[in-house]
Amino acid sequence: MISANIEKILGLRENIQTEMDLIKLSDKGVTKRALLQLTKYFGFSLSQIASMLPVTERTIQRYSPKMHFNPAASEQILQIALIAARGGEVFGGKEQFIEWLNFPCKALDSKTPRSLLHSRFGADMILDELGRLEHGIVS
């Protein structure tokens, strides 16, 4: 089940309940407006969020708020939003989760979770670690 918080994090009107909904949305394309909502949620600069996506900062700047990103960029945006939603649930709030993102984690080869957000594999590792933390398993 997909967290309802993903809709809030991205400022979406769509009702996202399943992974199929995510696939449909990534195929349609996430808007720049939604990306800016995600950027605001994390407190990232445009440059920081661009480094996590397969698009340049300049491309993002050129897009109007209603323009849609391609499926690859949209999928990465949605993956990061899923991590944000899951992290907020596990830590009981956005602030604690964002703090955790910036500290090295042994289970992630002593890298900060934030440094792995650019990679699908890194995102999966972060979600796995959040699952372990939720169940009280220290890695």
PDB file of N, CA and C in Angstrom, residues 88-139:
ATOM      1  N   GLY A  88       8.900   9.669   6.927  1.00  0.00           N
ATOM      2  CA  GLY A  88       8.056  10.400   7.861  1.00  0.00           C
ATOM      3  C   GLY A  88       7.243   9.472   8.746  1.00  0.00           C
ATOM      4  N   GLU A  89       6.775   8.369   8.155  1.00  0.00           N
ATOM      5  CA  GLU A  89       6.016   7.380   8.931  1.00  0.00           C
ATOM      6  C   GLU A  89       6.905   6.692   9.966  1.00  0.00           C
ATOM      7  N   VAL A  90       8.081   6.271   9.543  1.00  0.00           N
ATOM      8  CA  VAL A  90       8.981   5.529  10.432  1.00  0.00           C
ATOM      9  C   VAL A  90       9.476   6.403  11.582  1.00  0.00           C
ATOM     10  N   PHE A  91       9.831   7.658  11.269  1.00  0.00           N
ATOM     11  CA  PHE A  91      10.393   8.541  12.283  1.00  0.00           C
ATOM     12  C   PHE A  91       9.342   9.363  13.018  1.00  0.00           C
ATOM     13  N   GLY A  92       8.096   9.258  12.598  1.00  0.00           N
ATOM     14  CA  GLY A  92       7.039   9.988  13.274  1.00  0.00           C
ATOM     15  C   GLY A  92       7.012  11.470  12.945  1.00  0.00           C
ATOM     16  N   GLY A  93       7.716  11.849  11.902  1.00  0.00           N
ATOM     17  CA  GLY A  93       7.698  13.251  11.498  1.00  0.00           C
ATOM     18  C   GLY A  93       8.779  13.568  10.489  1.00  0.00           C
ATOM     19  N   LYS A  94       8.547  14.613   9.775  1.00  0.00           N
ATOM     20  CA  LYS A  94       9.450  15.046   8.709  1.00  0.00           C
ATOM     21  C   LYS A  94      10.823  15.474   9.245  1.00  0.00           C
ATOM     22  N   GLU A  95      10.839  16.238  10.318  1.00  0.00           N
ATOM     23  CA  GLU A  95      12.094  16.805  10.813  1.00  0.00           C
ATOM     24  C   GLU A  95      13.082  15.720  11.232  1.00  0.00           C
ATOM     25  N   GLN A  96      12.590  14.723  11.968  1.00  0.00           N
ATOM     26  CA  GLN A  96      13.468  13.638  12.420  1.00  0.00           C
ATOM     27  C   GLN A  96      13.991  12.835  11.226  1.00  0.00           C
ATOM     28  N   PHE A  97      13.131  12.620  10.250  1.00  0.00           N
ATOM     29  CA  PHE A  97      13.548  11.878   9.062  1.00  0.00           C
ATOM     30  C   PHE A  97      14.615  12.637   8.294  1.00  0.00           C
ATOM     31  N   ILE A  98      14.411  13.914   8.074  1.00  0.00           N
ATOM     32  CA  ILE A  98      15.389  14.706   7.318  1.00  0.00           C
ATOM     33  C   ILE A  98      16.719  14.759   8.060  1.00  0.00           C
ATOM     34  N   GLU A  99      16.669  14.810   9.370  1.00  0.00           N
ATOM     35  CA  GLU A  99      17.897  14.767  10.167  1.00  0.00           C
ATOM     36  C   GLU A  99      18.628  13.436   9.930  1.00  0.00           C
ATOM     37  N   TRP A 100      17.883  12.334   9.938  1.00  0.00           N
ATOM     38  CA  TRP A 100      18.467  11.009   9.704  1.00  0.00           C
ATOM     39  C   TRP A 100      19.106  10.924   8.308  1.00  0.00           C
ATOM     40  N   LEU A 101      18.475  11.550   7.335  1.00  0.00           N
ATOM     41  CA  LEU A 101      19.003  11.514   5.963  1.00  0.00           C
ATOM     42  C   LEU A 101      20.419  12.045   5.860  1.00  0.00           C
ATOM     43  N   ASN A 102      20.791  12.942   6.765  1.00  0.00           N
ATOM     44  CA  ASN A 102      22.068  13.637   6.664  1.00  0.00           C
ATOM     45  C   ASN A 102      23.172  13.056   7.539  1.00  0.00           C
ATOM     46  N   PHE A 103      22.890  11.934   8.200  1.00  0.00           N
ATOM     47  CA  PHE A 103      23.905  11.299   9.037  1.00  0.00           C
ATOM     48  C   PHE A 103      24.377   9.992   8.406  1.00  0.00           C
ATOM     49  N   PRO A 104      25.682   9.721   8.449  1.00  0.00           N
ATOM     50  CA  PRO A 104      26.190   8.457   7.906  1.00  0.00           C
ATOM     51  C   PRO A 104      25.524   7.260   8.585  1.00  0.00           C
ATOM     52  N   CYS A 105      25.283   6.237   7.784  1.00  0.00           N
ATOM     53  CA  CYS A 105      24.607   5.033   8.268  1.00  0.00           C
ATOM     54  C   CYS A 105      25.484   3.824   7.960  1.00  0.00           C
ATOM     55  N   LYS A 106      25.817   3.051   8.989  1.00  0.00           N
ATOM     56  CA  LYS A 106      26.668   1.874   8.797  1.00  0.00           C
ATOM     57  C   LYS A 106      26.100   0.913   7.757  1.00  0.00           C
ATOM     58  N   ALA A 107      24.786   0.708   7.800  1.00  0.00           N
ATOM     59  CA  ALA A 107      24.141  -0.233   6.875  1.00  0.00           C
ATOM     60  C   ALA A 107      24.227   0.243   5.428  1.00  0.00           C
ATOM     61  N   LEU A 108      24.533   1.522   5.233  1.00  0.00           N
ATOM     62  CA  LEU A 108      24.657   2.081   3.886  1.00  0.00           C
ATOM     63  C   LEU A 108      26.114   2.392   3.575  1.00  0.00           C
ATOM     64  N   ASP A 109      26.995   1.545   4.073  1.00  0.00           N
ATOM     65  CA  ASP A 109      28.431   1.678   3.842  1.00  0.00           C
ATOM     66  C   ASP A 109      28.954   3.008   4.389  1.00  0.00           C
ATOM     67  N   SER A 110      28.393   3.430   5.509  1.00  0.00           N
ATOM     68  CA  SER A 110      28.747   4.673   6.197  1.00  0.00           C
ATOM     69  C   SER A 110      28.519   5.924   5.345  1.00  0.00           C
ATOM     70  N   LYS A 111      27.647   5.809   4.363  1.00  0.00           N
ATOM     71  CA  LYS A 111      27.249   6.971   3.561  1.00  0.00           C
ATOM     72  C   LYS A 111      25.978   7.554   4.152  1.00  0.00           C
ATOM     73  N   THR A 112      25.728   8.815   3.848  1.00  0.00           N
ATOM     74  CA  THR A 112      24.458   9.394   4.283  1.00  0.00           C
ATOM     75  C   THR A 112      23.371   8.884   3.345  1.00  0.00           C
ATOM     76  N   PRO A 113      22.191   8.617   3.873  1.00  0.00           N
ATOM     77  CA  PRO A 113      21.097   8.194   2.994  1.00  0.00           C
ATOM     78  C   PRO A 113      20.848   9.208   1.862  1.00  0.00           C
ATOM     79  N   ARG A 114      20.976  10.472   2.195  1.00  0.00           N
ATOM     80  CA  ARG A 114      20.758  11.525   1.192  1.00  0.00           C
ATOM     81  C   ARG A 114      21.679  11.356  -0.020  1.00  0.00           C
ATOM     82  N   SER A 115      22.909  10.910   0.214  1.00  0.00           N
ATOM     83  CA  SER A 115      23.870  10.773  -0.881  1.00  0.00           C
ATOM     84  C   SER A 115      23.516   9.625  -1.831  1.00  0.00           C
ATOM     85  N   LEU A 116      22.558   8.802  -1.444  1.00  0.00           N
ATOM     86  CA  LEU A 116      22.170   7.661  -2.277  1.00  0.00           C
ATOM     87  C   LEU A 116      20.853   7.881  -3.021  1.00  0.00           C
ATOM     88  N   LEU A 117      20.223   9.028  -2.821  1.00  0.00           N
ATOM     89  CA  LEU A 117      18.915   9.283  -3.429  1.00  0.00           C
ATOM     90  C   LEU A 117      18.956   9.364  -4.950  1.00  0.00           C
ATOM     91  N   HIS A 118      20.117   9.571  -5.523  1.00  0.00           N
ATOM     92  CA  HIS A 118      20.228   9.690  -6.986  1.00  0.00           C
ATOM     93  C   HIS A 118      20.127   8.341  -7.705  1.00  0.00           C
ATOM     94  N   SER A 119      20.228   7.269  -6.964  1.00  0.00           N
ATOM     95  CA  SER A 119      20.296   5.931  -7.547  1.00  0.00           C
ATOM     96  C   SER A 119      19.085   5.086  -7.155  1.00  0.00           C
ATOM     97  N   ARG A 120      18.556   4.364  -8.110  1.00  0.00           N
ATOM     98  CA  ARG A 120      17.449   3.442  -7.828  1.00  0.00           C
ATOM     99  C   ARG A 120      17.887   2.395  -6.795  1.00  0.00           C
ATOM    100  N   PHE A 121      19.117   1.921  -6.936  1.00  0.00           N
ATOM    101  CA  PHE A 121      19.641   0.931  -5.990  1.00  0.00           C
ATOM    102  C   PHE A 121      19.800   1.554  -4.600  1.00  0.00           C
ATOM    103  N   GLY A 122      20.281   2.783  -4.557  1.00  0.00           N
ATOM    104  CA  GLY A 122      20.410   3.500  -3.292  1.00  0.00           C
ATOM    105  C   GLY A 122      19.056   3.714  -2.639  1.00  0.00           C
ATOM    106  N   ALA A 123      18.070   4.077  -3.451  1.00  0.00           N
ATOM    107  CA  ALA A 123      16.710   4.281  -2.939  1.00  0.00           C
ATOM    108  C   ALA A 123      16.173   2.990  -2.328  1.00  0.00           C
ATOM    109  N   ASP A 124      16.411   1.872  -2.990  1.00  0.00           N
ATOM    110  CA  ASP A 124      15.968   0.583  -2.455  1.00  0.00           C
ATOM    111  C   ASP A 124      16.670   0.275  -1.123  1.00  0.00           C
ATOM    112  N   MET A 125      17.955   0.592  -1.040  1.00  0.00           N
ATOM    113  CA  MET A 125      18.694   0.370   0.205  1.00  0.00           C
ATOM    114  C   MET A 125      18.132   1.239   1.334  1.00  0.00           C
ATOM    115  N   ILE A 126      17.774   2.473   1.010  1.00  0.00           N
ATOM    116  CA  ILE A 126      17.200   3.375   2.016  1.00  0.00           C
ATOM    117  C   ILE A 126      15.864   2.827   2.500  1.00  0.00           C
ATOM    118  N   LEU A 127      15.018   2.385   1.577  1.00  0.00           N
ATOM    119  CA  LEU A 127      13.726   1.816   1.970  1.00  0.00           C
ATOM    120  C   LEU A 127      13.906   0.572   2.821  1.00  0.00           C
ATOM    121  N   ASP A 128      14.884  -0.267   2.481  1.00  0.00           N
ATOM    122  CA  ASP A 128      15.170  -1.457   3.291  1.00  0.00           C
ATOM    123  C   ASP A 128      15.591  -1.061   4.704  1.00  0.00           C
ATOM    124  N   GLU A 129      16.461  -0.058   4.790  1.00  0.00           N
ATOM    125  CA  GLU A 129      16.927   0.388   6.101  1.00  0.00           C
ATOM    126  C   GLU A 129      15.781   0.991   6.913  1.00  0.00           C
ATOM    127  N   LEU A 130      14.904   1.735   6.269  1.00  0.00           N
ATOM    128  CA  LEU A 130      13.737   2.272   6.978  1.00  0.00           C
ATOM    129  C   LEU A 130      12.861   1.141   7.512  1.00  0.00           C
ATOM    130  N   GLY A 131      12.724   0.075   6.744  1.00  0.00           N
ATOM    131  CA  GLY A 131      11.965  -1.090   7.205  1.00  0.00           C
ATOM    132  C   GLY A 131      12.601  -1.739   8.418  1.00  0.00           C
ATOM    133  N   ARG A 132      13.929  -1.845   8.398  1.00  0.00           N
ATOM    134  CA  ARG A 132      14.624  -2.420   9.553  1.00  0.00           C
ATOM    135  C   ARG A 132      14.449  -1.537  10.789  1.00  0.00           C
ATOM    136  N   LEU A 133      14.578  -0.236  10.597  1.00  0.00           N
ATOM    137  CA  LEU A 133      14.409   0.689  11.723  1.00  0.00           C
ATOM    138  C   LEU A 133      13.000   0.614  12.304  1.00  0.00           C
ATOM    139  N   GLU A 134      12.024   0.495  11.427  1.00  0.00           N
ATOM    140  CA  GLU A 134      10.636   0.411  11.876  1.00  0.00           C
ATOM    141  C   GLU A 134      10.407  -0.803  12.776  1.00  0.00           C
ATOM    142  N   HIS A 135      11.117  -1.876  12.478  1.00  0.00           N
ATOM    143  CA  HIS A 135      10.954  -3.111  13.251  1.00  0.00           C
ATOM    144  C   HIS A 135      11.993  -3.262  14.355  1.00  0.00           C
ATOM    145  N   GLY A 136      12.757  -2.190  14.585  1.00  0.00           N
ATOM    146  CA  GLY A 136      13.712  -2.198  15.688  1.00  0.00           C
ATOM    147  C   GLY A 136      14.967  -2.996  15.433  1.00  0.00           C
ATOM    148  N   ILE A 137      15.265  -3.251  14.175  1.00  0.00           N
ATOM    149  CA  ILE A 137      16.476  -4.005  13.833  1.00  0.00           C
ATOM    150  C   ILE A 137      17.584  -3.006  13.548  1.00  0.00           C
ATOM    151  N   VAL A 138      18.600  -3.001  14.381  1.00  0.00           N
ATOM    152  CA  VAL A 138      19.718  -2.076  14.211  1.00  0.00           C
ATOM    153  C   VAL A 138      20.745  -2.741  13.305  1.00  0.00           C
ATOM    154  N   SER A 139      21.162  -2.005  12.260  1.00  0.00           N
ATOM    155  CA  SER A 139      22.171  -2.571  11.365  1.00  0.00           C
ATOM    156  C   SER A 139      23.459  -1.801  11.430  1.00  0.00           C
TER     157      SER A 139
END
